[in-house]
């Protein structure tokens, strides 16, 4: 409401009339103007980190603490996050297994398995490596009751989840399996009656149905480990609706219902046959070992490749129809594809 003028007269004060007119015009102009289109730029989360510490954790397993060369604070992360480590020979993902509250260092653990992990094991304190992330493909959701099932190096994403569950004062249990105690990292950080350590040499190969048991309604089951363990837990979990199952694979799932197809690599002039039980990436890798890939499960996007011809059968929700495809999971819909490789 416009107030009376300075002398208390009941007519509209010319000063306030002018201010209202100006303000009203500005509002009108604002609403008439089309909304500004903000340019969305992809965030580059690539950074160089220095190895602060290398520590043996079990037979064939070392942990690495990584920090910024200038000691600055690192991007935050949540339990379940991983880093892509970009090495000359390729990219690999490693779960963050330290404390998210420590903003000066990330901790990862590496089991020596293949060429890239050997490169990781050769790192020394002071070496600098390039990483991308952190990214989360295995989110930990707040809840009241958890069952964690970890196999071997699969303990890495589970470790910060256990800490988070403890901080939430949730009702949690962990079953940690491995071949033998010598091969199981971070046993020294896991103790108490909520933790059950189960080794093949003491108890035999586990039955996944026994590991899962009959979780109470409302339990969130988090499982990470070798593919047979995950497949077994998934099969035992079935379609029950009173609990939830979350899992992360370290190895890609076998190809299901695949049909053979042919791929033409236009840049390198090769034609390859992809059998029903292999991915395009696996076949291409045999010919072009430097082809980019990381998760091999269709979620990181590293292997996205331009499609020059042919129809794609998309096998991942992350594989958008943008003239490219994730060659680690998606396949040809009509028997043939031409790729920009
Ligand atoms: S390698 Fe990650 S999406 Fe294909």
CSV table of C-alpha atoms and ligand atoms in Angstrom, one decimal:
chain,number,residue,atom,x,y,z
A,1,UNK,CA,0.0,0.0,0.0
A,2,UNK,CA,1.3,3.5,-0.8
A,3,UNK,CA,1.6,5.6,2.4
A,4,UNK,CA,0.1,9.1,2.7
A,5,UNK,CA,2.6,11.9,1.8
A,6,UNK,CA,5.0,13.4,4.3
A,7,UNK,CA,2.5,16.0,5.5
A,8,UNK,CA,-0.2,13.3,6.3
A,9,UNK,CA,-2.4,14.3,3.3
A,10,UNK,CA,-4.6,11.5,2.0
A,11,UNK,CA,-3.6,11.9,-1.6
A,12,UNK,CA,-0.9,9.8,-3.4
A,13,UNK,CA,2.6,11.2,-2.9
A,14,UNK,CA,4.2,11.9,-6.3
A,15,UNK,CA,7.5,10.4,-5.1
A,16,UNK,CA,5.9,7.1,-4.2
A,17,UNK,CA,3.9,7.1,-7.4
A,18,UNK,CA,7.1,7.4,-9.4
A,19,UNK,CA,8.9,4.7,-7.4
A,20,UNK,CA,5.9,2.2,-7.9
A,21,UNK,CA,5.7,2.9,-11.6
A,22,UNK,CA,9.4,2.3,-12.0
A,23,UNK,CA,9.4,-0.9,-9.9
A,24,UNK,CA,6.2,-2.3,-11.7
A,25,UNK,CA,7.8,-1.6,-15.1
A,26,UNK,CA,11.0,-3.5,-14.1
A,27,UNK,CA,8.9,-6.5,-12.9
A,28,UNK,CA,7.0,-6.5,-16.2
A,29,UNK,CA,10.2,-6.4,-18.3
A,30,UNK,CA,11.6,-9.3,-16.2
A,31,UNK,CA,8.6,-11.5,-16.8
A,32,UNK,CA,8.5,-10.7,-20.5
A,33,UNK,CA,12.2,-11.6,-21.0
A,34,UNK,CA,12.6,-15.2,-22.1
A,35,UNK,CA,14.4,-17.2,-19.3
A,36,UNK,CA,18.2,-17.3,-19.8
A,37,UNK,CA,19.5,-20.6,-21.1
A,38,UNK,CA,22.3,-21.7,-18.9
A,39,UNK,CA,25.0,-23.6,-20.7
A,40,UNK,CA,25.6,-27.0,-19.1
A,41,UNK,CA,29.3,-27.8,-19.2
A,42,UNK,CA,30.5,-31.2,-18.2
A,43,UNK,CA,32.6,-31.0,-15.0
A,44,UNK,CA,36.1,-32.2,-15.5
A,45,UNK,CA,37.0,-34.2,-12.4
A,46,UNK,CA,40.4,-35.3,-13.6
A,47,UNK,CA,43.3,-34.5,-11.2
A,48,UNK,CA,46.8,-35.5,-10.5
A,49,UNK,CA,47.4,-36.9,-7.1
A,50,UNK,CA,50.5,-37.9,-5.3
A,51,UNK,CA,51.0,-41.2,-3.6
A,52,UNK,CA,51.4,-40.4,0.1
A,53,UNK,CA,51.7,-43.9,1.4
A,54,UNK,CA,51.9,-47.5,0.2
A,55,UNK,CA,51.0,-50.2,2.7
A,56,UNK,CA,50.8,-54.0,2.3
A,57,UNK,CA,47.4,-55.1,3.6
A,58,UNK,CA,47.3,-58.8,2.7
A,59,UNK,CA,49.0,-61.3,0.3
A,60,UNK,CA,49.0,-59.5,-3.0
A,61,UNK,CA,47.1,-56.4,-1.7
A,62,UNK,CA,48.4,-53.0,-1.0
A,63,UNK,CA,46.6,-49.8,0.0
A,64,UNK,CA,47.5,-46.4,-1.4
A,65,UNK,CA,46.9,-43.1,0.2
A,66,UNK,CA,46.6,-40.3,-2.4
A,67,UNK,CA,46.6,-36.6,-1.8
A,68,UNK,CA,46.8,-33.4,-3.8
A,69,UNK,CA,50.4,-32.3,-4.5
A,70,UNK,CA,49.8,-29.0,-2.7
A,71,UNK,CA,47.9,-30.6,0.1
A,72,UNK,CA,44.7,-28.9,-0.7
A,73,UNK,CA,41.2,-30.3,0.3
A,74,UNK,CA,40.0,-33.0,-2.1
A,75,UNK,CA,36.5,-33.3,-3.6
A,76,UNK,CA,34.1,-34.9,-1.1
A,77,UNK,CA,32.8,-38.5,-1.5
A,78,UNK,CA,30.3,-40.9,0.0
A,79,UNK,CA,30.6,-44.6,0.8
A,80,UNK,CA,30.4,-46.6,-2.4
A,81,UNK,CA,32.3,-44.1,-4.5
A,82,UNK,CA,35.3,-45.1,-6.6
A,83,UNK,CA,38.1,-43.3,-8.4
A,84,UNK,CA,39.1,-44.0,-12.0
A,85,UNK,CA,42.8,-44.3,-12.1
A,86,UNK,CA,44.2,-43.4,-15.5
A,87,UNK,CA,47.4,-45.3,-16.2
A,88,UNK,CA,49.4,-45.4,-19.5
A,89,UNK,CA,48.1,-48.9,-20.1
A,90,UNK,CA,44.4,-48.1,-19.4
A,91,UNK,CA,41.9,-47.1,-16.8
A,92,UNK,CA,40.8,-49.0,-13.8
A,93,UNK,CA,38.3,-48.3,-11.0
A,94,UNK,CA,39.1,-48.6,-7.3
A,95,UNK,CA,36.7,-48.1,-4.5
A,96,UNK,CA,37.5,-45.5,-1.9
A,97,UNK,CA,38.0,-47.3,1.3
A,98,UNK,CA,39.1,-44.6,3.7
A,99,UNK,CA,37.2,-42.1,5.8
A,100,UNK,CA,35.1,-39.6,3.9
A,101,UNK,CA,35.7,-37.1,6.7
A,102,UNK,CA,39.4,-37.1,5.7
A,103,UNK,CA,39.4,-34.4,3.0
A,104,UNK,CA,43.2,-34.4,2.5
A,105,UNK,CA,43.6,-38.0,1.3
A,106,UNK,CA,41.8,-40.8,-0.5
A,107,UNK,CA,42.6,-44.4,0.3
A,108,UNK,CA,42.2,-47.2,-2.3
A,109,UNK,CA,43.4,-50.8,-2.2
A,110,UNK,CA,44.7,-52.9,-5.1
A,111,UNK,CA,44.9,-56.6,-5.5
A,112,UNK,CA,47.6,-57.7,-7.9
A,113,UNK,CA,45.8,-59.5,-10.7
A,114,UNK,CA,46.7,-58.3,-14.1
A,115,UNK,CA,49.0,-55.8,-16.0
A,116,UNK,CA,47.3,-52.7,-14.7
A,117,UNK,CA,47.3,-53.8,-11.0
A,118,UNK,CA,51.0,-54.7,-11.4
A,119,UNK,CA,51.5,-51.0,-12.4
A,120,UNK,CA,49.6,-49.9,-9.3
A,121,UNK,CA,51.7,-52.2,-7.2
A,122,UNK,CA,54.9,-50.7,-8.6
A,123,UNK,CA,53.9,-47.2,-7.4
A,124,UNK,CA,56.1,-45.6,-4.7
A,125,UNK,CA,55.5,-42.8,-2.3
A,126,UNK,CA,56.0,-39.5,-4.1
A,127,UNK,CA,54.8,-40.8,-7.5
A,128,UNK,CA,52.0,-38.9,-9.2
A,129,UNK,CA,49.1,-40.5,-10.8
A,130,UNK,CA,46.1,-39.1,-12.8
A,131,UNK,CA,42.6,-39.9,-11.5
A,132,UNK,CA,39.1,-39.0,-12.3
A,133,UNK,CA,36.2,-38.9,-9.8
A,134,UNK,CA,35.1,-39.6,-7.2
A,135,UNK,CA,32.0,-41.1,-8.7
A,136,UNK,CA,29.3,-43.3,-7.1
A,137,UNK,CA,27.9,-46.3,-8.8
A,138,UNK,CA,27.1,-48.1,-5.6
A,139,UNK,CA,25.3,-45.6,-3.4
A,140,UNK,CA,24.8,-46.3,0.3
A,141,UNK,CA,21.3,-45.3,1.4
A,142,UNK,CA,20.4,-44.3,4.9
A,143,UNK,CA,18.5,-47.1,6.7
A,144,UNK,CA,18.0,-48.9,10.0
A,145,UNK,CA,19.2,-52.4,9.3
A,146,UNK,CA,22.0,-53.6,7.0
A,147,UNK,CA,23.6,-56.9,6.0
A,148,UNK,CA,26.9,-56.5,4.3
A,149,UNK,CA,28.4,-59.4,2.4
A,150,UNK,CA,31.9,-58.9,1.1
A,151,UNK,CA,34.3,-61.3,-0.7
A,152,UNK,CA,38.0,-60.6,-0.8
A,153,UNK,CA,39.0,-57.2,-2.2
A,154,UNK,CA,35.2,-56.6,-2.4
A,155,UNK,CA,35.6,-55.4,1.2
A,156,UNK,CA,36.8,-52.0,-0.1
A,157,UNK,CA,33.5,-50.3,-0.8
A,158,UNK,CA,31.9,-52.1,2.1
A,159,UNK,CA,34.4,-50.7,4.7
A,160,UNK,CA,33.2,-47.1,4.6
A,161,UNK,CA,29.6,-48.3,4.6
A,162,UNK,CA,30.2,-50.3,7.8
A,163,UNK,CA,31.6,-47.1,9.4
A,164,UNK,CA,28.6,-45.1,8.2
A,165,UNK,CA,26.2,-47.7,9.5
A,166,UNK,CA,27.9,-47.6,12.8
A,167,UNK,CA,27.7,-43.8,12.9
A,168,UNK,CA,24.0,-44.1,12.0
A,169,UNK,CA,23.6,-46.4,15.0
A,170,UNK,CA,22.0,-48.8,12.6
A,171,UNK,CA,21.6,-52.5,13.2
A,172,UNK,CA,24.2,-54.0,10.9
A,173,UNK,CA,26.1,-57.2,10.3
A,174,UNK,CA,29.0,-58.0,8.1
A,175,UNK,CA,30.0,-61.3,6.6
A,176,UNK,CA,33.5,-61.1,5.1
A,177,UNK,CA,34.6,-64.1,3.0
A,178,UNK,CA,37.9,-65.0,1.5
A,179,UNK,CA,40.2,-67.9,0.6
A,180,UNK,CA,42.2,-67.5,3.8
A,181,UNK,CA,43.0,-64.8,6.3
A,182,UNK,CA,46.3,-64.0,4.7
A,183,UNK,CA,44.6,-62.9,1.5
A,184,UNK,CA,41.9,-60.7,3.2
A,185,UNK,CA,42.8,-57.0,3.5
A,186,UNK,CA,41.7,-54.8,6.4
A,187,UNK,CA,41.0,-57.6,8.9
A,188,UNK,CA,42.7,-55.5,11.5
A,189,UNK,CA,40.1,-52.8,11.0
A,190,UNK,CA,37.2,-55.2,11.5
A,191,UNK,CA,36.3,-56.5,14.9
A,192,UNK,CA,33.3,-57.1,17.2
A,193,UNK,CA,30.4,-59.3,17.4
A,194,UNK,CA,28.7,-57.8,14.3
A,195,UNK,CA,31.5,-59.1,12.1
A,196,UNK,CA,31.8,-62.7,10.9
A,197,UNK,CA,35.0,-63.7,9.1
A,198,UNK,CA,34.5,-66.7,6.9
A,199,UNK,CA,37.4,-68.3,5.1
A,200,UNK,CA,37.4,-71.2,2.5
A,201,UNK,CA,40.3,-72.9,4.2
A,202,UNK,CA,38.5,-73.0,7.6
A,203,UNK,CA,34.8,-73.3,6.6
A,204,UNK,CA,34.8,-74.5,3.0
A,205,UNK,CA,33.4,-72.6,0.0
A,206,UNK,CA,30.4,-70.6,1.1
A,207,UNK,CA,26.9,-71.3,0.0
A,208,UNK,CA,25.4,-67.9,-1.0
A,209,UNK,CA,22.0,-68.9,0.4
A,210,UNK,CA,23.6,-69.4,3.8
A,211,UNK,CA,25.4,-66.1,3.6
A,212,UNK,CA,22.2,-64.3,2.9
A,213,UNK,CA,20.1,-66.3,5.3
A,214,UNK,CA,16.6,-64.8,5.8
A,215,UNK,CA,17.2,-61.1,6.3
A,216,UNK,CA,14.6,-59.4,8.5
A,217,UNK,CA,12.1,-57.2,6.7
A,218,UNK,CA,13.5,-53.7,6.1
A,219,UNK,CA,17.1,-55.0,5.7
A,220,UNK,CA,19.3,-53.4,3.1
A,221,UNK,CA,21.7,-56.0,1.8
A,222,UNK,CA,25.0,-54.7,0.3
A,223,UNK,CA,27.1,-57.2,-1.5
A,224,UNK,CA,30.5,-56.8,-3.2
A,225,UNK,CA,32.9,-59.5,-4.3
A,226,UNK,CA,33.6,-61.9,-7.1
A,227,UNK,CA,31.0,-62.5,-9.8
A,228,UNK,CA,29.9,-66.0,-8.6
A,229,UNK,CA,29.3,-64.6,-5.1
A,230,UNK,CA,27.1,-61.8,-6.4
A,231,UNK,CA,25.2,-64.1,-8.8
A,232,UNK,CA,24.6,-66.6,-6.0
A,233,UNK,CA,23.4,-63.9,-3.5
A,234,UNK,CA,21.1,-62.4,-6.2
A,235,UNK,CA,19.7,-65.9,-7.0
A,236,UNK,CA,19.1,-66.5,-3.2
A,237,UNK,CA,17.6,-63.1,-2.7
A,238,UNK,CA,15.1,-63.8,-5.5
A,239,UNK,CA,12.2,-61.3,-5.8
A,240,UNK,CA,11.5,-60.7,-2.2
A,241,UNK,CA,10.0,-57.3,-1.6
A,242,UNK,CA,10.5,-56.8,2.1
A,243,UNK,CA,14.3,-56.2,1.8
A,244,UNK,CA,16.5,-54.5,-0.8
A,245,UNK,CA,19.7,-55.9,-2.5
A,246,UNK,CA,22.5,-53.6,-3.7
A,247,UNK,CA,25.6,-55.0,-5.2
A,248,UNK,CA,28.7,-54.0,-7.1
A,249,UNK,CA,30.6,-56.3,-9.4
A,250,UNK,CA,34.3,-56.2,-10.0
A,251,UNK,CA,34.0,-58.3,-13.1
A,252,UNK,CA,31.4,-57.9,-15.8
A,253,UNK,CA,28.3,-60.1,-15.9
A,254,UNK,CA,28.4,-62.8,-18.5
A,255,UNK,CA,26.6,-61.8,-21.7
A,256,UNK,CA,22.9,-62.9,-21.5
A,257,UNK,CA,20.9,-63.8,-24.6
A,258,UNK,CA,23.5,-62.5,-26.9
A,259,UNK,CA,23.4,-63.0,-30.7
A,260,UNK,CA,26.5,-63.0,-32.8
A,261,UNK,CA,27.2,-59.9,-34.9
A,262,UNK,CA,29.8,-58.3,-37.1
A,263,UNK,CA,31.6,-55.1,-36.4
A,264,UNK,CA,33.5,-53.0,-38.9
A,265,UNK,CA,36.2,-50.8,-37.5
A,266,UNK,CA,36.2,-48.1,-40.1
A,267,UNK,CA,39.4,-46.2,-39.1
A,268,UNK,CA,41.5,-49.3,-38.7
A,269,UNK,CA,39.9,-51.1,-41.6
A,270,UNK,CA,39.1,-54.3,-39.8
A,271,UNK,CA,36.0,-56.5,-39.7
A,272,UNK,CA,35.5,-58.6,-36.5
A,273,UNK,CA,33.0,-61.3,-35.5
A,274,UNK,CA,31.5,-60.9,-32.1
A,275,UNK,CA,30.3,-64.3,-30.8
A,276,UNK,CA,27.1,-64.6,-28.8
A,277,UNK,CA,28.9,-64.9,-25.5
A,278,UNK,CA,31.4,-62.1,-25.8
A,279,UNK,CA,31.1,-58.3,-25.7
A,280,UNK,CA,32.1,-56.1,-28.6
A,281,UNK,CA,34.7,-54.5,-26.3
A,282,UNK,CA,36.3,-57.9,-25.5
A,283,UNK,CA,36.6,-58.7,-29.2
A,284,UNK,CA,37.9,-55.2,-30.1
A,285,UNK,CA,40.4,-55.3,-27.3
A,286,UNK,CA,42.1,-58.3,-28.8
A,287,UNK,CA,42.7,-56.3,-32.0
A,288,UNK,CA,43.2,-52.8,-30.5
A,289,UNK,CA,44.6,-53.3,-27.0
A,290,UNK,CA,44.6,-49.5,-26.4
A,291,UNK,CA,40.9,-49.1,-26.8
A,292,UNK,CA,39.5,-47.1,-23.9
A,293,UNK,CA,37.4,-48.8,-21.2
A,294,UNK,CA,37.0,-49.0,-17.5
A,295,UNK,CA,34.0,-50.6,-15.7
A,296,UNK,CA,33.0,-53.1,-18.5
A,297,UNK,CA,29.5,-52.9,-17.0
A,298,UNK,CA,27.9,-50.1,-18.9
A,299,UNK,CA,27.9,-47.3,-16.4
A,300,UNK,CA,31.2,-45.3,-16.5
A,301,UNK,CA,30.9,-44.2,-20.2
A,302,UNK,CA,34.6,-44.6,-20.9
A,303,UNK,CA,34.1,-47.0,-23.8
A,304,UNK,CA,31.5,-44.9,-25.6
A,305,UNK,CA,32.2,-45.1,-29.3
A,306,UNK,CA,30.7,-43.3,-32.3
A,307,UNK,CA,28.4,-45.5,-34.4
A,308,UNK,CA,28.8,-44.9,-38.1
A,309,UNK,CA,26.2,-47.4,-39.4
A,310,UNK,CA,23.8,-49.9,-38.0
A,311,UNK,CA,21.2,-50.2,-35.3
A,312,UNK,CA,22.2,-50.6,-31.7
A,313,UNK,CA,20.6,-52.9,-29.1
A,314,UNK,CA,21.2,-50.8,-26.0
A,315,UNK,CA,21.8,-52.9,-22.9
A,316,UNK,CA,22.4,-50.2,-20.3
A,317,UNK,CA,20.3,-47.3,-19.0
A,318,UNK,CA,23.4,-45.2,-19.4
A,319,UNK,CA,23.6,-45.9,-23.1
A,320,UNK,CA,21.7,-43.0,-24.6
A,321,UNK,CA,20.8,-42.8,-28.2
A,322,UNK,CA,23.3,-40.1,-29.2
A,323,UNK,CA,25.0,-41.6,-32.2
A,324,UNK,CA,27.4,-43.6,-30.0
A,325,UNK,CA,27.2,-46.8,-28.0
A,326,UNK,CA,28.8,-48.4,-24.9
A,327,UNK,CA,30.7,-51.2,-26.6
A,328,UNK,CA,31.2,-53.1,-23.3
A,329,UNK,CA,27.5,-54.0,-23.1
A,330,UNK,CA,25.5,-52.9,-26.1
A,331,UNK,CA,25.3,-55.0,-29.2
A,332,UNK,CA,24.1,-54.9,-32.8
A,333,UNK,CA,20.3,-55.0,-33.2
A,334,UNK,CA,20.5,-56.3,-36.8
A,335,UNK,CA,23.7,-58.2,-37.1
A,336,UNK,CA,26.1,-55.5,-38.1
A,337,UNK,CA,27.6,-52.3,-36.9
A,338,UNK,CA,30.3,-49.9,-38.2
A,339,UNK,CA,32.2,-48.0,-35.6
A,340,UNK,CA,34.6,-45.1,-35.6
A,341,UNK,CA,37.6,-47.0,-34.4
B,1,LIG,S1,33.7,-49.5,-19.9
B,1,LIG,FE1,32.4,-48.4,-18.6
B,1,LIG,S2,30.6,-48.1,-19.8
B,1,LIG,FE2,31.8,-49.4,-21.0
